[in-house]
Coordinates of C-alpha atoms in Angstrom, one line a residue:
M1 CA -10.2 -4.2 -41.1
E2 CA -9.6 -2.9 -37.3
L3 CA -7.6 -5.1 -35.1
V4 CA -7.5 -3.7 -31.3
R5 CA -4.4 -5.4 -29.1
R6 CA -4.6 -5.5 -25.6
S7 CA -3.4 -7.0 -22.6
V8 CA -5.3 -9.6 -20.7
P9 CA -5.1 -11.2 -16.9
G10 CA -4.9 -14.9 -18.0
S11 CA -5.1 -17.7 -15.5
S12 CA -2.4 -18.5 -12.8
G13 CA -0.7 -15.2 -13.1
A14 CA -0.2 -14.8 -16.8
I15 CA -0.5 -12.1 -18.8
L16 CA -1.8 -12.6 -22.2
D17 CA -1.4 -10.6 -25.8
C18 CA -4.9 -10.5 -26.9
V19 CA -5.7 -9.4 -30.4
H20 CA -9.9 -8.7 -31.7
T21 CA -11.8 -7.4 -33.9
A22 CA -14.2 -4.5 -33.0
L23 CA -16.7 -6.2 -31.1
N24 CA -20.2 -6.3 -32.2
K25 CA -22.6 -7.9 -29.8
D26 CA -25.1 -8.8 -33.2
K27 CA -22.4 -11.3 -34.3
P28 CA -21.4 -14.4 -33.1
S29 CA -17.9 -14.9 -31.8
I30 CA -14.8 -17.0 -33.1
L31 CA -11.7 -17.7 -30.6
I32 CA -8.8 -19.1 -32.4
A33 CA -6.3 -21.0 -30.5
L34 CA -2.8 -20.8 -32.3
P35 CA 0.5 -22.6 -32.2
F36 CA 2.2 -22.7 -29.1
G37 CA 5.0 -19.2 -29.1
V38 CA 3.9 -18.0 -32.6
P39 CA 2.2 -14.4 -32.7
A40 CA -1.1 -13.3 -33.5
S41 CA -0.4 -11.8 -37.0
V42 CA 0.0 -15.5 -38.3
A43 CA -4.1 -15.3 -38.0
R44 CA -4.2 -12.3 -40.3
A45 CA -6.0 -14.2 -43.3
A46 CA -8.0 -15.6 -41.0
F47 CA -9.4 -12.4 -39.5
Q48 CA -9.9 -11.4 -42.7
K49 CA -12.0 -14.4 -44.1
L50 CA -14.4 -14.3 -41.1
E51 CA -14.3 -10.9 -39.5
P52 CA -17.5 -9.9 -41.8
Q53 CA -19.4 -12.8 -40.0
F54 CA -18.3 -13.0 -36.7
N55 CA -16.1 -11.3 -33.9
V56 CA -12.8 -13.0 -34.2
V57 CA -10.3 -13.6 -31.1
T58 CA -7.0 -14.9 -30.9
W59 CA -4.2 -14.6 -28.3
E60 CA -0.4 -14.9 -27.9
S61 CA 0.3 -18.0 -25.6
R62 CA 1.6 -17.8 -22.2
Y63 CA 4.9 -16.7 -21.4
I64 CA 6.6 -17.7 -24.6
L65 CA 6.8 -14.1 -26.9
K66 CA 6.5 -11.9 -23.6
L67 CA 9.5 -11.3 -22.8
D68 CA 8.9 -8.5 -20.4
Q69 CA 6.7 -10.7 -17.7
E70 CA 9.4 -12.7 -15.6
F71 CA 9.7 -16.4 -15.9
S72 CA 11.3 -18.7 -13.7
G73 CA 10.7 -22.2 -15.6
S74 CA 8.3 -23.5 -13.0
E75 CA 5.0 -22.0 -13.8
K76 CA 2.1 -23.8 -14.9
M77 CA 1.9 -24.2 -18.7
G78 CA -0.2 -27.4 -18.8
P79 CA -3.2 -27.9 -21.4
E80 CA -5.5 -26.7 -18.2
E81 CA -3.7 -23.3 -17.9
H82 CA -4.0 -22.8 -21.6
V83 CA -7.9 -23.5 -21.6
G84 CA -8.2 -21.1 -18.2
D85 CA -6.4 -18.4 -20.2
M86 CA -9.2 -18.8 -22.9
L87 CA -12.1 -18.5 -20.3
S88 CA -10.2 -15.2 -18.8
I89 CA -10.2 -13.6 -22.2
L90 CA -13.5 -14.3 -23.1
K91 CA -15.1 -12.9 -20.0
A92 CA -12.7 -9.9 -20.2
L93 CA -14.5 -9.8 -23.8
E94 CA -18.2 -10.8 -22.4
I95 CA -18.5 -13.3 -24.7
G96 CA -20.2 -15.8 -23.4
S97 CA -19.9 -18.4 -25.6
C98 CA -18.1 -19.2 -29.0
Y99 CA -16.9 -21.4 -32.3
L100 CA -13.7 -22.3 -31.5
I101 CA -10.6 -23.0 -34.2
G102 CA -7.7 -24.8 -33.1
Y103 CA -4.8 -24.8 -35.3
C104 CA -1.5 -26.9 -34.7
S105 CA -1.1 -27.6 -30.9
G106 CA -4.0 -25.0 -30.6
A107 CA -6.3 -27.9 -32.1
G108 CA -5.1 -30.0 -28.8
I109 CA -6.0 -27.2 -26.4
S110 CA -8.9 -27.1 -28.1
L111 CA -10.2 -30.6 -27.8
V112 CA -9.3 -29.9 -23.8
A113 CA -11.4 -26.8 -23.9
A114 CA -14.3 -28.3 -25.5
R115 CA -14.7 -31.4 -23.5
E116 CA -14.4 -29.2 -20.5
H117 CA -16.4 -26.4 -21.5
P118 CA -19.2 -27.2 -23.7
D119 CA -21.7 -24.9 -23.3
V120 CA -18.9 -22.0 -24.0
F121 CA -17.3 -23.8 -27.0
V122 CA -20.3 -24.4 -28.9
E123 CA -18.6 -25.6 -32.3
L124 CA -15.3 -27.0 -33.0
I125 CA -12.7 -26.8 -35.9
L126 CA -9.5 -28.5 -35.8
V127 CA -6.6 -27.7 -38.3
N128 CA -3.8 -29.7 -38.9
G129 CA -3.3 -30.4 -35.5
E130 CA -0.5 -31.4 -33.2
Y131 CA -1.7 -34.2 -31.1
Q132 CA 1.3 -36.0 -29.8
L133 CA -0.4 -39.2 -31.0
F134 CA 3.2 -40.7 -32.4
K135 CA 4.0 -41.7 -28.7
R136 CA 1.2 -44.1 -28.5
N137 CA 1.7 -47.3 -30.4
G138 CA 0.1 -47.5 -34.1
H139 CA 0.3 -43.8 -34.8
V140 CA 3.0 -42.3 -37.4
S141 CA 5.2 -39.6 -37.1
T142 CA 6.9 -37.2 -39.0
D143 CA 10.4 -36.3 -39.3
Y144 CA 9.8 -32.8 -38.0
Q145 CA 7.7 -34.8 -34.7
R146 CA 10.9 -36.7 -34.2
S147 CA 13.5 -34.3 -34.4
I148 CA 11.6 -31.7 -32.0
D149 CA 10.9 -34.4 -29.6
A150 CA 14.9 -35.2 -29.5
F151 CA 15.7 -31.7 -28.7
L152 CA 13.3 -29.7 -26.6
P153 CA 13.4 -32.1 -23.8
V154 CA 17.4 -31.2 -23.6
V155 CA 16.3 -27.5 -23.7
A156 CA 14.3 -27.4 -21.0
T157 CA 16.3 -28.8 -18.4
G158 CA 17.8 -25.7 -17.8
R159 CA 19.1 -22.1 -19.5
Q160 CA 22.6 -23.4 -20.4
Q161 CA 21.5 -25.8 -22.1
A162 CA 18.9 -23.4 -23.9
K163 CA 21.9 -21.5 -24.7
L164 CA 24.0 -24.1 -26.3
V165 CA 21.2 -25.6 -28.3
F166 CA 20.3 -22.1 -29.3
T167 CA 24.0 -21.6 -30.4
K168 CA 24.2 -24.3 -32.2
M169 CA 21.0 -23.8 -34.0
G170 CA 22.5 -21.2 -35.3
E171 CA 25.6 -22.3 -36.3
I172 CA 23.3 -24.8 -38.6
S173 CA 20.8 -22.3 -40.1
K174 CA 24.2 -20.0 -41.2
V175 CA 25.1 -23.3 -42.8
S176 CA 22.1 -24.4 -44.6
K177 CA 20.4 -20.9 -45.3
T178 CA 19.6 -20.6 -48.9
G179 CA 17.9 -17.5 -49.1
V180 CA 15.9 -14.7 -47.2
Q181 CA 13.2 -16.2 -44.6
S182 CA 9.8 -15.1 -45.9
E183 CA 7.3 -13.2 -43.7
L184 CA 5.4 -16.4 -42.8
D185 CA 8.4 -17.9 -41.8
E186 CA 10.0 -15.4 -39.3
Q187 CA 6.3 -15.4 -38.1
I188 CA 6.3 -19.3 -37.5
N189 CA 9.7 -19.4 -36.4
R190 CA 9.6 -16.5 -33.5
P191 CA 9.8 -19.7 -30.7
F192 CA 13.1 -20.4 -31.9
S193 CA 14.6 -16.9 -32.9
K194 CA 15.7 -15.9 -29.4
E195 CA 17.4 -18.1 -26.6
E196 CA 14.9 -16.7 -23.9
C197 CA 12.2 -17.6 -26.5
L198 CA 13.7 -20.9 -27.0
F199 CA 13.4 -22.1 -23.4
R200 CA 10.2 -20.9 -22.3
Y201 CA 8.8 -22.6 -25.8
A202 CA 10.8 -26.0 -24.5
K203 CA 9.2 -25.7 -20.9
N204 CA 5.7 -25.3 -22.4
Y205 CA 6.2 -28.1 -25.4
M206 CA 6.9 -30.5 -22.0
A207 CA 3.9 -29.3 -20.0
Y208 CA 2.1 -30.3 -23.1
R209 CA 3.5 -33.9 -24.5
N210 CA 2.0 -36.3 -22.6
F211 CA -1.7 -35.5 -22.4
D212 CA -4.0 -38.1 -24.3
A213 CA -5.4 -36.3 -27.2
L214 CA -7.4 -39.4 -28.5
A215 CA -9.2 -40.0 -24.5
V216 CA -10.2 -36.4 -25.0
A217 CA -11.5 -36.4 -28.1
G218 CA -14.0 -39.6 -27.3
E219 CA -15.7 -37.3 -24.6
V220 CA -16.3 -34.4 -27.3
K221 CA -19.7 -33.9 -28.0
Q222 CA -19.9 -30.4 -30.3
R223 CA -20.1 -30.4 -33.7
T224 CA -16.7 -30.7 -35.2
L225 CA -14.7 -30.0 -38.5
V226 CA -11.4 -32.2 -38.7
I227 CA -9.0 -30.6 -41.4
S228 CA -5.6 -31.6 -42.9
G229 CA -3.2 -31.2 -45.4
R230 CA -1.5 -33.6 -47.6
R231 CA 1.5 -31.8 -47.9
D232 CA 2.1 -31.4 -44.4
E233 CA 5.3 -32.4 -43.1
H234 CA 4.8 -31.2 -39.5
S235 CA 1.6 -32.7 -38.8
N236 CA -0.1 -35.5 -40.5
I237 CA -3.3 -36.7 -42.2
E238 CA -3.3 -40.1 -40.0
N239 CA -3.1 -38.5 -36.9
S240 CA -5.9 -35.6 -37.8
E241 CA -8.0 -38.9 -38.8
A242 CA -7.4 -40.6 -35.4
I243 CA -8.7 -37.7 -33.5
G244 CA -12.4 -37.3 -36.2
G245 CA -12.6 -40.9 -35.6
A246 CA -12.7 -40.4 -32.0
I247 CA -15.2 -37.3 -32.4
S248 CA -18.7 -38.7 -32.7
G249 CA -20.3 -37.3 -35.9
S250 CA -17.3 -35.1 -36.9
K251 CA -16.9 -34.1 -40.4
R252 CA -13.3 -34.2 -42.3
F253 CA -11.8 -32.1 -45.2
V254 CA -8.1 -32.9 -46.4
D255 CA -6.4 -29.9 -48.7
D256 CA -4.9 -32.2 -51.3
G257 CA -2.6 -29.4 -52.0
G258 CA -2.0 -28.0 -48.8
D259 CA 1.0 -28.3 -46.3
H260 CA 0.8 -26.9 -42.9
Y261 CA 0.4 -23.4 -43.1
E262 CA -2.7 -23.2 -45.1
F263 CA -4.3 -21.6 -42.4
C264 CA -2.0 -18.6 -42.5
R265 CA -2.6 -18.0 -46.4
A266 CA -5.3 -15.7 -47.7
G267 CA -7.6 -17.6 -50.4
S268 CA -6.4 -21.2 -49.2
S269 CA -8.5 -24.1 -49.6
T270 CA -8.5 -24.4 -46.0
L271 CA -10.0 -21.0 -45.2
E272 CA -12.6 -21.6 -47.9
E273 CA -13.4 -24.5 -46.3
I274 CA -13.7 -23.2 -42.9
G275 CA -15.8 -20.2 -44.1
A276 CA -18.5 -22.9 -46.3
H277 CA -18.5 -24.9 -43.2
L278 CA -19.4 -21.8 -40.5
A279 CA -21.7 -20.9 -43.2
R280 CA -23.5 -24.5 -43.5

C-alpha cells in the first residue's frame, strides 16, 4: 500500500499534515476525521481495509502535533475551523465529494461538516464518538470524560499551568507505570507526550467542548452509520445512541467486544462492519 504524506494549507493559517493513498479518479473517496492530536498512523488498519475500493485520506488536526508551526494560543481551533481544514484538503486533492468517517472527537467535527456541506460529504460513519453530551442534562459520562474535563481547562489557561500539570502527570506516570506502552498506546497518547502538545491540545479542547452535537445531528440528512463499543471506557454507548436517535434513519452497530480503539486494529469487528456497510 502506497501512502503519500504532504503539507496542505488549511483554513485560517493552519498548515496540515495530510496522508492519503495513491489517488485513482475511478475510485470513490473516503475522508477520515481522527481524534484531535493523534498521528495519522493510527488509521493504518483502516487504510489497509478500505484502500482496495477507495481513495483514503486523513490528516493530523491543526497545530497540536505540528510543533514547527508557531502557536500563540489565540488561533482559531473551533469546529468550523476543522471543517474548513477538511474542505481545504479535498480541494488540494481535487476531490469533489466523499464518504466521511469520524472517529472519537472527529465524529463531532464530522457532524458539523455533514450538516454544513451535504453536497461534499455524501455519507457519514460515526465511530466511538466523543460528543460532549455529558455536559447536557440526562446524559451519562465516563471517568475519562470527567477527568479530562477537569484538568484540560486548567492547562489551557497558559503555558506555565501546562508545565505544572505536565510535570505532575509525569510523576504520576512513573509511579503507576506497570509495563512498556504498546505502539498504539504511544500513538493515542501523543498529545500528552510533550508539554507544548498538551497546551495546544487543551486549547483545542476548550474550543470544542461546548458545541451542541444533538442539535447538529438533528439537521444531518445523509445516510449514517453510528458505531459504538460495549467495552468503551472513553466515550460510551448511551451518547452514541442519543446521536443516532437524532439522525433520521440512521443505522446502529454495537461492537460487543469492542473498546474505544477497535477502529485502529486490523481485523476488528468495527472495521469489518464499516467495510460491509460501504459494500452495501
